[in-house]
mmCIF file of C-alpha atoms in Angstrom:
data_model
loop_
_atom_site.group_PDB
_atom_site.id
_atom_site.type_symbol
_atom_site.label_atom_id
_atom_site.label_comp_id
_atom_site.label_asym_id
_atom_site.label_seq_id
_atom_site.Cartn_x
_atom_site.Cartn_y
_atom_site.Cartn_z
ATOM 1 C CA UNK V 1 -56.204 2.870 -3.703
ATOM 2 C CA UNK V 2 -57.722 6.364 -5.042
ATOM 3 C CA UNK V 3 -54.539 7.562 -6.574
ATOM 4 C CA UNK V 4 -56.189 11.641 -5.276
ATOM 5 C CA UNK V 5 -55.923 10.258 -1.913
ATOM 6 C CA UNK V 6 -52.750 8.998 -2.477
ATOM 7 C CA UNK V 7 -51.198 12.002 -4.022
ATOM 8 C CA UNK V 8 -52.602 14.492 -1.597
ATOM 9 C CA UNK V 9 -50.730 12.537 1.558
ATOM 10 C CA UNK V 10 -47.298 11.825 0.329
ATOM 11 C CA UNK V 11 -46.778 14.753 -1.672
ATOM 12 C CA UNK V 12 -45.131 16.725 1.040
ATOM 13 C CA UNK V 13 -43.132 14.119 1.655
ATOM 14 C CA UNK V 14 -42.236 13.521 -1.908
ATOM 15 C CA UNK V 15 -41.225 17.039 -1.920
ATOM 16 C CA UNK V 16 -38.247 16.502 0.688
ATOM 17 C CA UNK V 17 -37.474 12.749 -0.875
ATOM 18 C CA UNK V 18 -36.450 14.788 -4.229
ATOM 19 C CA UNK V 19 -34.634 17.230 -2.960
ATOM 20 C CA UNK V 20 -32.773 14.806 -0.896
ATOM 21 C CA UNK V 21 -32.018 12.673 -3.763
ATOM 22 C CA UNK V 22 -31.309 15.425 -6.535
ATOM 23 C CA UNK V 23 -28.899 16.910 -3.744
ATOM 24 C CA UNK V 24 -26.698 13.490 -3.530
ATOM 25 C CA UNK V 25 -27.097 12.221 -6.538
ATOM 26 C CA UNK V 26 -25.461 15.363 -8.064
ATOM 27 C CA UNK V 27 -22.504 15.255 -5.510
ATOM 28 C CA UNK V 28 -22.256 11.611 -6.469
ATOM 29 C CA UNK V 29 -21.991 13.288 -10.299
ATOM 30 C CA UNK V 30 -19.666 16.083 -9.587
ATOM 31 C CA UNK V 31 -17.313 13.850 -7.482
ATOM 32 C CA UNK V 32 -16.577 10.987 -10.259
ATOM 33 C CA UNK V 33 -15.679 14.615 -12.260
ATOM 34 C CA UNK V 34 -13.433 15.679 -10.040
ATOM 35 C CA UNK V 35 -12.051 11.893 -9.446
ATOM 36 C CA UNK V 36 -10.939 12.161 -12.811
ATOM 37 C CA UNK V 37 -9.475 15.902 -12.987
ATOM 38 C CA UNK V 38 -12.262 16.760 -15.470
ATOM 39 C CA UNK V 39 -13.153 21.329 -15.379
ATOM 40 C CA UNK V 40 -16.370 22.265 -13.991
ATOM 41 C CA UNK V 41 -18.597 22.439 -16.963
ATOM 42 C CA UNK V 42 -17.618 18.743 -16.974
ATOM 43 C CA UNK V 43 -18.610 18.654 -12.785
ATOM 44 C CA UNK V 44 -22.076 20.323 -13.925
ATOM 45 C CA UNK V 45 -22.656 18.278 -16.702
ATOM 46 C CA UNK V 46 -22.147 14.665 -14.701
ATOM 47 C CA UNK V 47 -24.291 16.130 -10.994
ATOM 48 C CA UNK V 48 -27.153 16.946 -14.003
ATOM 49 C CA UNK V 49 -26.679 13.228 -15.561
ATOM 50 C CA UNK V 50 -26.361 11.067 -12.030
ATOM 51 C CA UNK V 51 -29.640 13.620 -10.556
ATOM 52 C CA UNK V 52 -32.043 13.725 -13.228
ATOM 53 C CA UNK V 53 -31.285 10.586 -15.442
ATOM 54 C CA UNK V 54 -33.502 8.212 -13.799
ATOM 55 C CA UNK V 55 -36.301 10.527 -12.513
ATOM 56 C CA UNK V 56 -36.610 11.535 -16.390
ATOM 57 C CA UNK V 57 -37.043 7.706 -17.393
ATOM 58 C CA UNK V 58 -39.726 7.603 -14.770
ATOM 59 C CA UNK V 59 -41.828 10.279 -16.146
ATOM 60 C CA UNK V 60 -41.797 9.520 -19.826
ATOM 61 C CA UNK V 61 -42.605 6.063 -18.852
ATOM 62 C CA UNK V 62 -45.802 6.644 -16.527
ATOM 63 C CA UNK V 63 -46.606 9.677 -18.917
ATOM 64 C CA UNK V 64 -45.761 12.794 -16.373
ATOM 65 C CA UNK V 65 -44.875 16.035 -17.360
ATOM 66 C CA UNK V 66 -40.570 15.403 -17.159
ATOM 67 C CA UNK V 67 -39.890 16.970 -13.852
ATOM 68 C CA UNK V 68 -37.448 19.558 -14.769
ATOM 69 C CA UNK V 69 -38.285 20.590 -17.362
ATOM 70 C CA UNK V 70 -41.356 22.407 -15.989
ATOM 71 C CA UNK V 71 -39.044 23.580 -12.353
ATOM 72 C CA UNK V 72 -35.917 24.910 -12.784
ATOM 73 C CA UNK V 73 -35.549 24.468 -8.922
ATOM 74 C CA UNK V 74 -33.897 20.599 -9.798
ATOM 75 C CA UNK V 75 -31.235 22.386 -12.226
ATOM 76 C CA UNK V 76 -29.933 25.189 -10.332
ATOM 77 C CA UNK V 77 -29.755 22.571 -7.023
ATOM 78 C CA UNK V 78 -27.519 19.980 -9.439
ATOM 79 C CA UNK V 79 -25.235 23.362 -10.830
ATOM 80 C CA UNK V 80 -25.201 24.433 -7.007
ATOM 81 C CA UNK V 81 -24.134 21.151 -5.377
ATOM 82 C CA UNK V 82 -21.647 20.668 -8.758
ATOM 83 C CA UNK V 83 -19.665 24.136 -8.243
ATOM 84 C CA UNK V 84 -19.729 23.388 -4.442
ATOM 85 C CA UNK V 85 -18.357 19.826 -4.970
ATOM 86 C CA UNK V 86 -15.358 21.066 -7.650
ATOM 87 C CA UNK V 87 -14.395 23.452 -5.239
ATOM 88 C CA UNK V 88 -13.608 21.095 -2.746
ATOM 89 C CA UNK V 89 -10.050 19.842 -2.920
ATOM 90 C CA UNK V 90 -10.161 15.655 -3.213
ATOM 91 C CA UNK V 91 -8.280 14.925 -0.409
ATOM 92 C CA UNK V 92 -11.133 16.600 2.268
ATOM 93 C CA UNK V 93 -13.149 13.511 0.536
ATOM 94 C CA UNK V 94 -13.381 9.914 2.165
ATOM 95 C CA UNK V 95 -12.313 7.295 0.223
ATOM 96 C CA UNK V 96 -15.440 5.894 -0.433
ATOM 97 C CA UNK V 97 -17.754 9.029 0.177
ATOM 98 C CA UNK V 98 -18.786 8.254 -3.860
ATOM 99 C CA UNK V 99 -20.186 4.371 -2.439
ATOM 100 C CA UNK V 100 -21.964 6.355 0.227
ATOM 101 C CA UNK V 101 -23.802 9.569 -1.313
ATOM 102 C CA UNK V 102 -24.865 7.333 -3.771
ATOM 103 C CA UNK V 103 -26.152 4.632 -1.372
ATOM 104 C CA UNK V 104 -28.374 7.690 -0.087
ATOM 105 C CA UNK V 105 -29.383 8.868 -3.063
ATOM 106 C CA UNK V 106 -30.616 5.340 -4.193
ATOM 107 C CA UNK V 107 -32.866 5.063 -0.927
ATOM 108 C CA UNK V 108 -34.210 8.272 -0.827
ATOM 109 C CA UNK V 109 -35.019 7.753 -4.619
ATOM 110 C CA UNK V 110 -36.497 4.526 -4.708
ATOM 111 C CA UNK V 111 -39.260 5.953 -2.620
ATOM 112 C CA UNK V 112 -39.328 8.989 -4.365
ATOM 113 C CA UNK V 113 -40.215 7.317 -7.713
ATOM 114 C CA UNK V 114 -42.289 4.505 -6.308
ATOM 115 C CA UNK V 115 -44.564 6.985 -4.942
ATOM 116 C CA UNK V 116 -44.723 9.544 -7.639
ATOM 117 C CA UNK V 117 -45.589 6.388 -9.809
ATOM 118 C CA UNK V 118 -48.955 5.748 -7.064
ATOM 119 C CA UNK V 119 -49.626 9.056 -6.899
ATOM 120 C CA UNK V 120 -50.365 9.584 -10.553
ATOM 121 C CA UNK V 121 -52.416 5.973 -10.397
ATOM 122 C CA UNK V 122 -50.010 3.478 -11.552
ATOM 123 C CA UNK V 123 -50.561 0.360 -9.912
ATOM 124 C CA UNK V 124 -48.067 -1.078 -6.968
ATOM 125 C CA UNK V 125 -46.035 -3.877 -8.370
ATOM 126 C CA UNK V 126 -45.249 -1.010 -11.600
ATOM 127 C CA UNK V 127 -44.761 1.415 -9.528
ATOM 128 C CA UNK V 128 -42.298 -0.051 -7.293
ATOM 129 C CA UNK V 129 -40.319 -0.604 -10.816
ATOM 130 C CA UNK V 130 -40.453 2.822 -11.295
ATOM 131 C CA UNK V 131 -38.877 3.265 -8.208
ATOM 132 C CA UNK V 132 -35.871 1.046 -8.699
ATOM 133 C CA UNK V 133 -35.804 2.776 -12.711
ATOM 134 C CA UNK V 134 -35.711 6.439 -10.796
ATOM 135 C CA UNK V 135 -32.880 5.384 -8.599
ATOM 136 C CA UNK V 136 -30.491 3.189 -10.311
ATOM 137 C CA UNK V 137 -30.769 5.024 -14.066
ATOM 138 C CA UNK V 138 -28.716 8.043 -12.739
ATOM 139 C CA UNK V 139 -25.847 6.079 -11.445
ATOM 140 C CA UNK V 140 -25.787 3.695 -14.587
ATOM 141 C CA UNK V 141 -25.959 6.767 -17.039
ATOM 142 C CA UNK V 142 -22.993 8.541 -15.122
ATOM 143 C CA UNK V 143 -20.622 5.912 -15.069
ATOM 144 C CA UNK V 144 -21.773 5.264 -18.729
ATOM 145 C CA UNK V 145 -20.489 8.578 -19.432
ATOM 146 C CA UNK V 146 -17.479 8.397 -17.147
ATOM 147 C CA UNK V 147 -16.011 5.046 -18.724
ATOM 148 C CA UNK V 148 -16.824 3.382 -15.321
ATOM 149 C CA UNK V 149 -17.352 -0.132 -14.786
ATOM 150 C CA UNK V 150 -21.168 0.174 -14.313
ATOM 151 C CA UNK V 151 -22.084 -0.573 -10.298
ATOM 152 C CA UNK V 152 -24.160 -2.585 -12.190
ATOM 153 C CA UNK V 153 -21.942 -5.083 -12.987
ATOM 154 C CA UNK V 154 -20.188 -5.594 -9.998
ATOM 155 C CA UNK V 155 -22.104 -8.036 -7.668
ATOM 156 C CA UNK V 156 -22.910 -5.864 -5.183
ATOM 157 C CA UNK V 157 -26.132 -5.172 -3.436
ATOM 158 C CA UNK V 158 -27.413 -2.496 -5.195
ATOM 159 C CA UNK V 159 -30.316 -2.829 -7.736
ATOM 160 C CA UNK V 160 -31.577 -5.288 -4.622
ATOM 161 C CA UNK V 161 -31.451 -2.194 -2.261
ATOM 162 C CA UNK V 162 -33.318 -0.200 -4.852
ATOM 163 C CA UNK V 163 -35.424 -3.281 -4.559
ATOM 164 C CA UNK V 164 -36.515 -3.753 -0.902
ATOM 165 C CA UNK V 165 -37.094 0.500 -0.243
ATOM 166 C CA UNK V 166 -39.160 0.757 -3.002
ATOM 167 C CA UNK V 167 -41.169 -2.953 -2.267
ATOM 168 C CA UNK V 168 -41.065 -2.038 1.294
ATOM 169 C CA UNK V 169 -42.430 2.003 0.581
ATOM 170 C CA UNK V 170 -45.442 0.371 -1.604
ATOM 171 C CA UNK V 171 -46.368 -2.335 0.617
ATOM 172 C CA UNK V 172 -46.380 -0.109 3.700
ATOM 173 C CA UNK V 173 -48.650 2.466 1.899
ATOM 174 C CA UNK V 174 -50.903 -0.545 0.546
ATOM 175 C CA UNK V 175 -51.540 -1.384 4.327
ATOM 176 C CA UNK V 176 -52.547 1.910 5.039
ATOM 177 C CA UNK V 177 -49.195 3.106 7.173
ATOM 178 C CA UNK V 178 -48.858 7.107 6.999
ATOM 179 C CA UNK V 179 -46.742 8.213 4.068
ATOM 180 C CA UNK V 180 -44.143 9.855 6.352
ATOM 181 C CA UNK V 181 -43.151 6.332 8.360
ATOM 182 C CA UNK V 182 -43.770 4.583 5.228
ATOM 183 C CA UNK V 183 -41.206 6.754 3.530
ATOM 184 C CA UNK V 184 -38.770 6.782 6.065
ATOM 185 C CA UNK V 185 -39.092 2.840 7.044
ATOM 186 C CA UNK V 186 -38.524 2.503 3.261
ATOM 187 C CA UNK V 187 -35.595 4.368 2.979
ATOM 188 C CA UNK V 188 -33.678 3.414 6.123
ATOM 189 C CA UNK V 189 -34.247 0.094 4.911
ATOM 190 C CA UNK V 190 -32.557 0.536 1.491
ATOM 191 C CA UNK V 191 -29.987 2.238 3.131
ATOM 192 C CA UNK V 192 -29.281 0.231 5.607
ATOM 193 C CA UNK V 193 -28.927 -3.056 3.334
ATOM 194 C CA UNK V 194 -26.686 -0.827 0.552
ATOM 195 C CA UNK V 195 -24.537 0.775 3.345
ATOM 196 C CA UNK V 196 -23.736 -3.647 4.704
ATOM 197 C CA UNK V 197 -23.135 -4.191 1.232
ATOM 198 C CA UNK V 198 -20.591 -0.846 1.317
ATOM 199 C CA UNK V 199 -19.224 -1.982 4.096
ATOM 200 C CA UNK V 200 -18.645 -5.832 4.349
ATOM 201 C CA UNK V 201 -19.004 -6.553 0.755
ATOM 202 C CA UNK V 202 -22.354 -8.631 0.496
ATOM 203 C CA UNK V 203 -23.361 -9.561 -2.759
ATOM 204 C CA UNK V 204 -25.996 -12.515 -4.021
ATOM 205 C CA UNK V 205 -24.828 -15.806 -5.444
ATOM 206 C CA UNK V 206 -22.974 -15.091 -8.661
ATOM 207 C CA UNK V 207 -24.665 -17.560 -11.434
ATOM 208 C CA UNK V 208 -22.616 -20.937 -11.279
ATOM 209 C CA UNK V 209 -22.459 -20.977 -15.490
#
């Protein structure tokens, strides 16, 4: 696929799948702060980690300009979600409203980073790598920071959601389905499968050693 062609039909959508996932990816950020009764610098510093962490992999490894660092737009929306988020006294939060803004930022960033990879030419089966990369990195890097068991290692459904939206995204747009439905088929699927695993616990067959 002409990766011009590409780029000039999803980038609108693109456009709203960042914001999306910069917006709860940094709340996902600024809440394990406040979890742990850290100030706000702390809040800032943790939405900026969970937002841009994996998006920033993505572009040094398909050789894009690093988003931010040519837009402020992505750091001022991670320091405006992170003051918003501090302010916000932790009982007003579910108990698991961490499980769930990250279970939407991992769907709407799977796509995100699966398409940016087309757009720039990368081919699909890379590309949907770079999606899972874009949308799992964040999360891993905060809990990194915060001394959190890494959602990684806890047999859940969660690199595997990462999996099937960005798959699903870069099949779709291989068979020639709009870039707004493919996007948005993509994404509700991720979701979907990451909010069941939220929600009644499914995991995959631990290794039997």
């Amino acid at each position: 696929m002409d990766a011009q062609i590409t780029l000039a039909t999803i980038e609108p959508v693109l456009r709203w799948l960042n914001l999306a996932g910069l917006s709860v990816f940094a709340v996902s950020g600024a809440l394990v702060a406040a979890r742990q009764r850290l100030d706000i610098i702390a809040a800032c510093f943790f939405a900026i980690v969970a937002a841009i962490g994996g998006g920033t992999m993505r572009d040094i490894l398909i050789g894009a300009p690093v988003f931010w660092m040519r837009d402020p737009a992505p750091l001022v929306i991670c320091l405006s979600v992170a003051v918003a988020v501090w302010l916000v006294p932790l009982r007003w939060w579910p108990v698991r409203a961490l499980d769930w803004f990250d279970a939407a930022g991992l769907s709407a960033y799977s796509v995100f980073g699966a398409g940016k990879a087309l757009s720039v030419g990368i081919a699909p089966l890379p590309a949907a790598a770079m999606g899972i990369v874009t949308a799992c990195m964040g999360g891993v890097i905060r809990d990194v920071v915060a001394g959190l068991p890494s959602i990684l290692l806890r047999n859940e459904l969660y690199v595997t959601a990462a999996l099937l939206a960005a798959a699903l995204f870069v099949g779709l747009d291989a068979l020639g389905v709009s870039a707004p439905t493919a996007s948005l088929t993509a994404a509700a699927a991720g979701f979907a499968l990451r909010g069941a695993a939220i929600r009644w616990g499914l995991a995959l067959p631990r290794h039997g050693g």
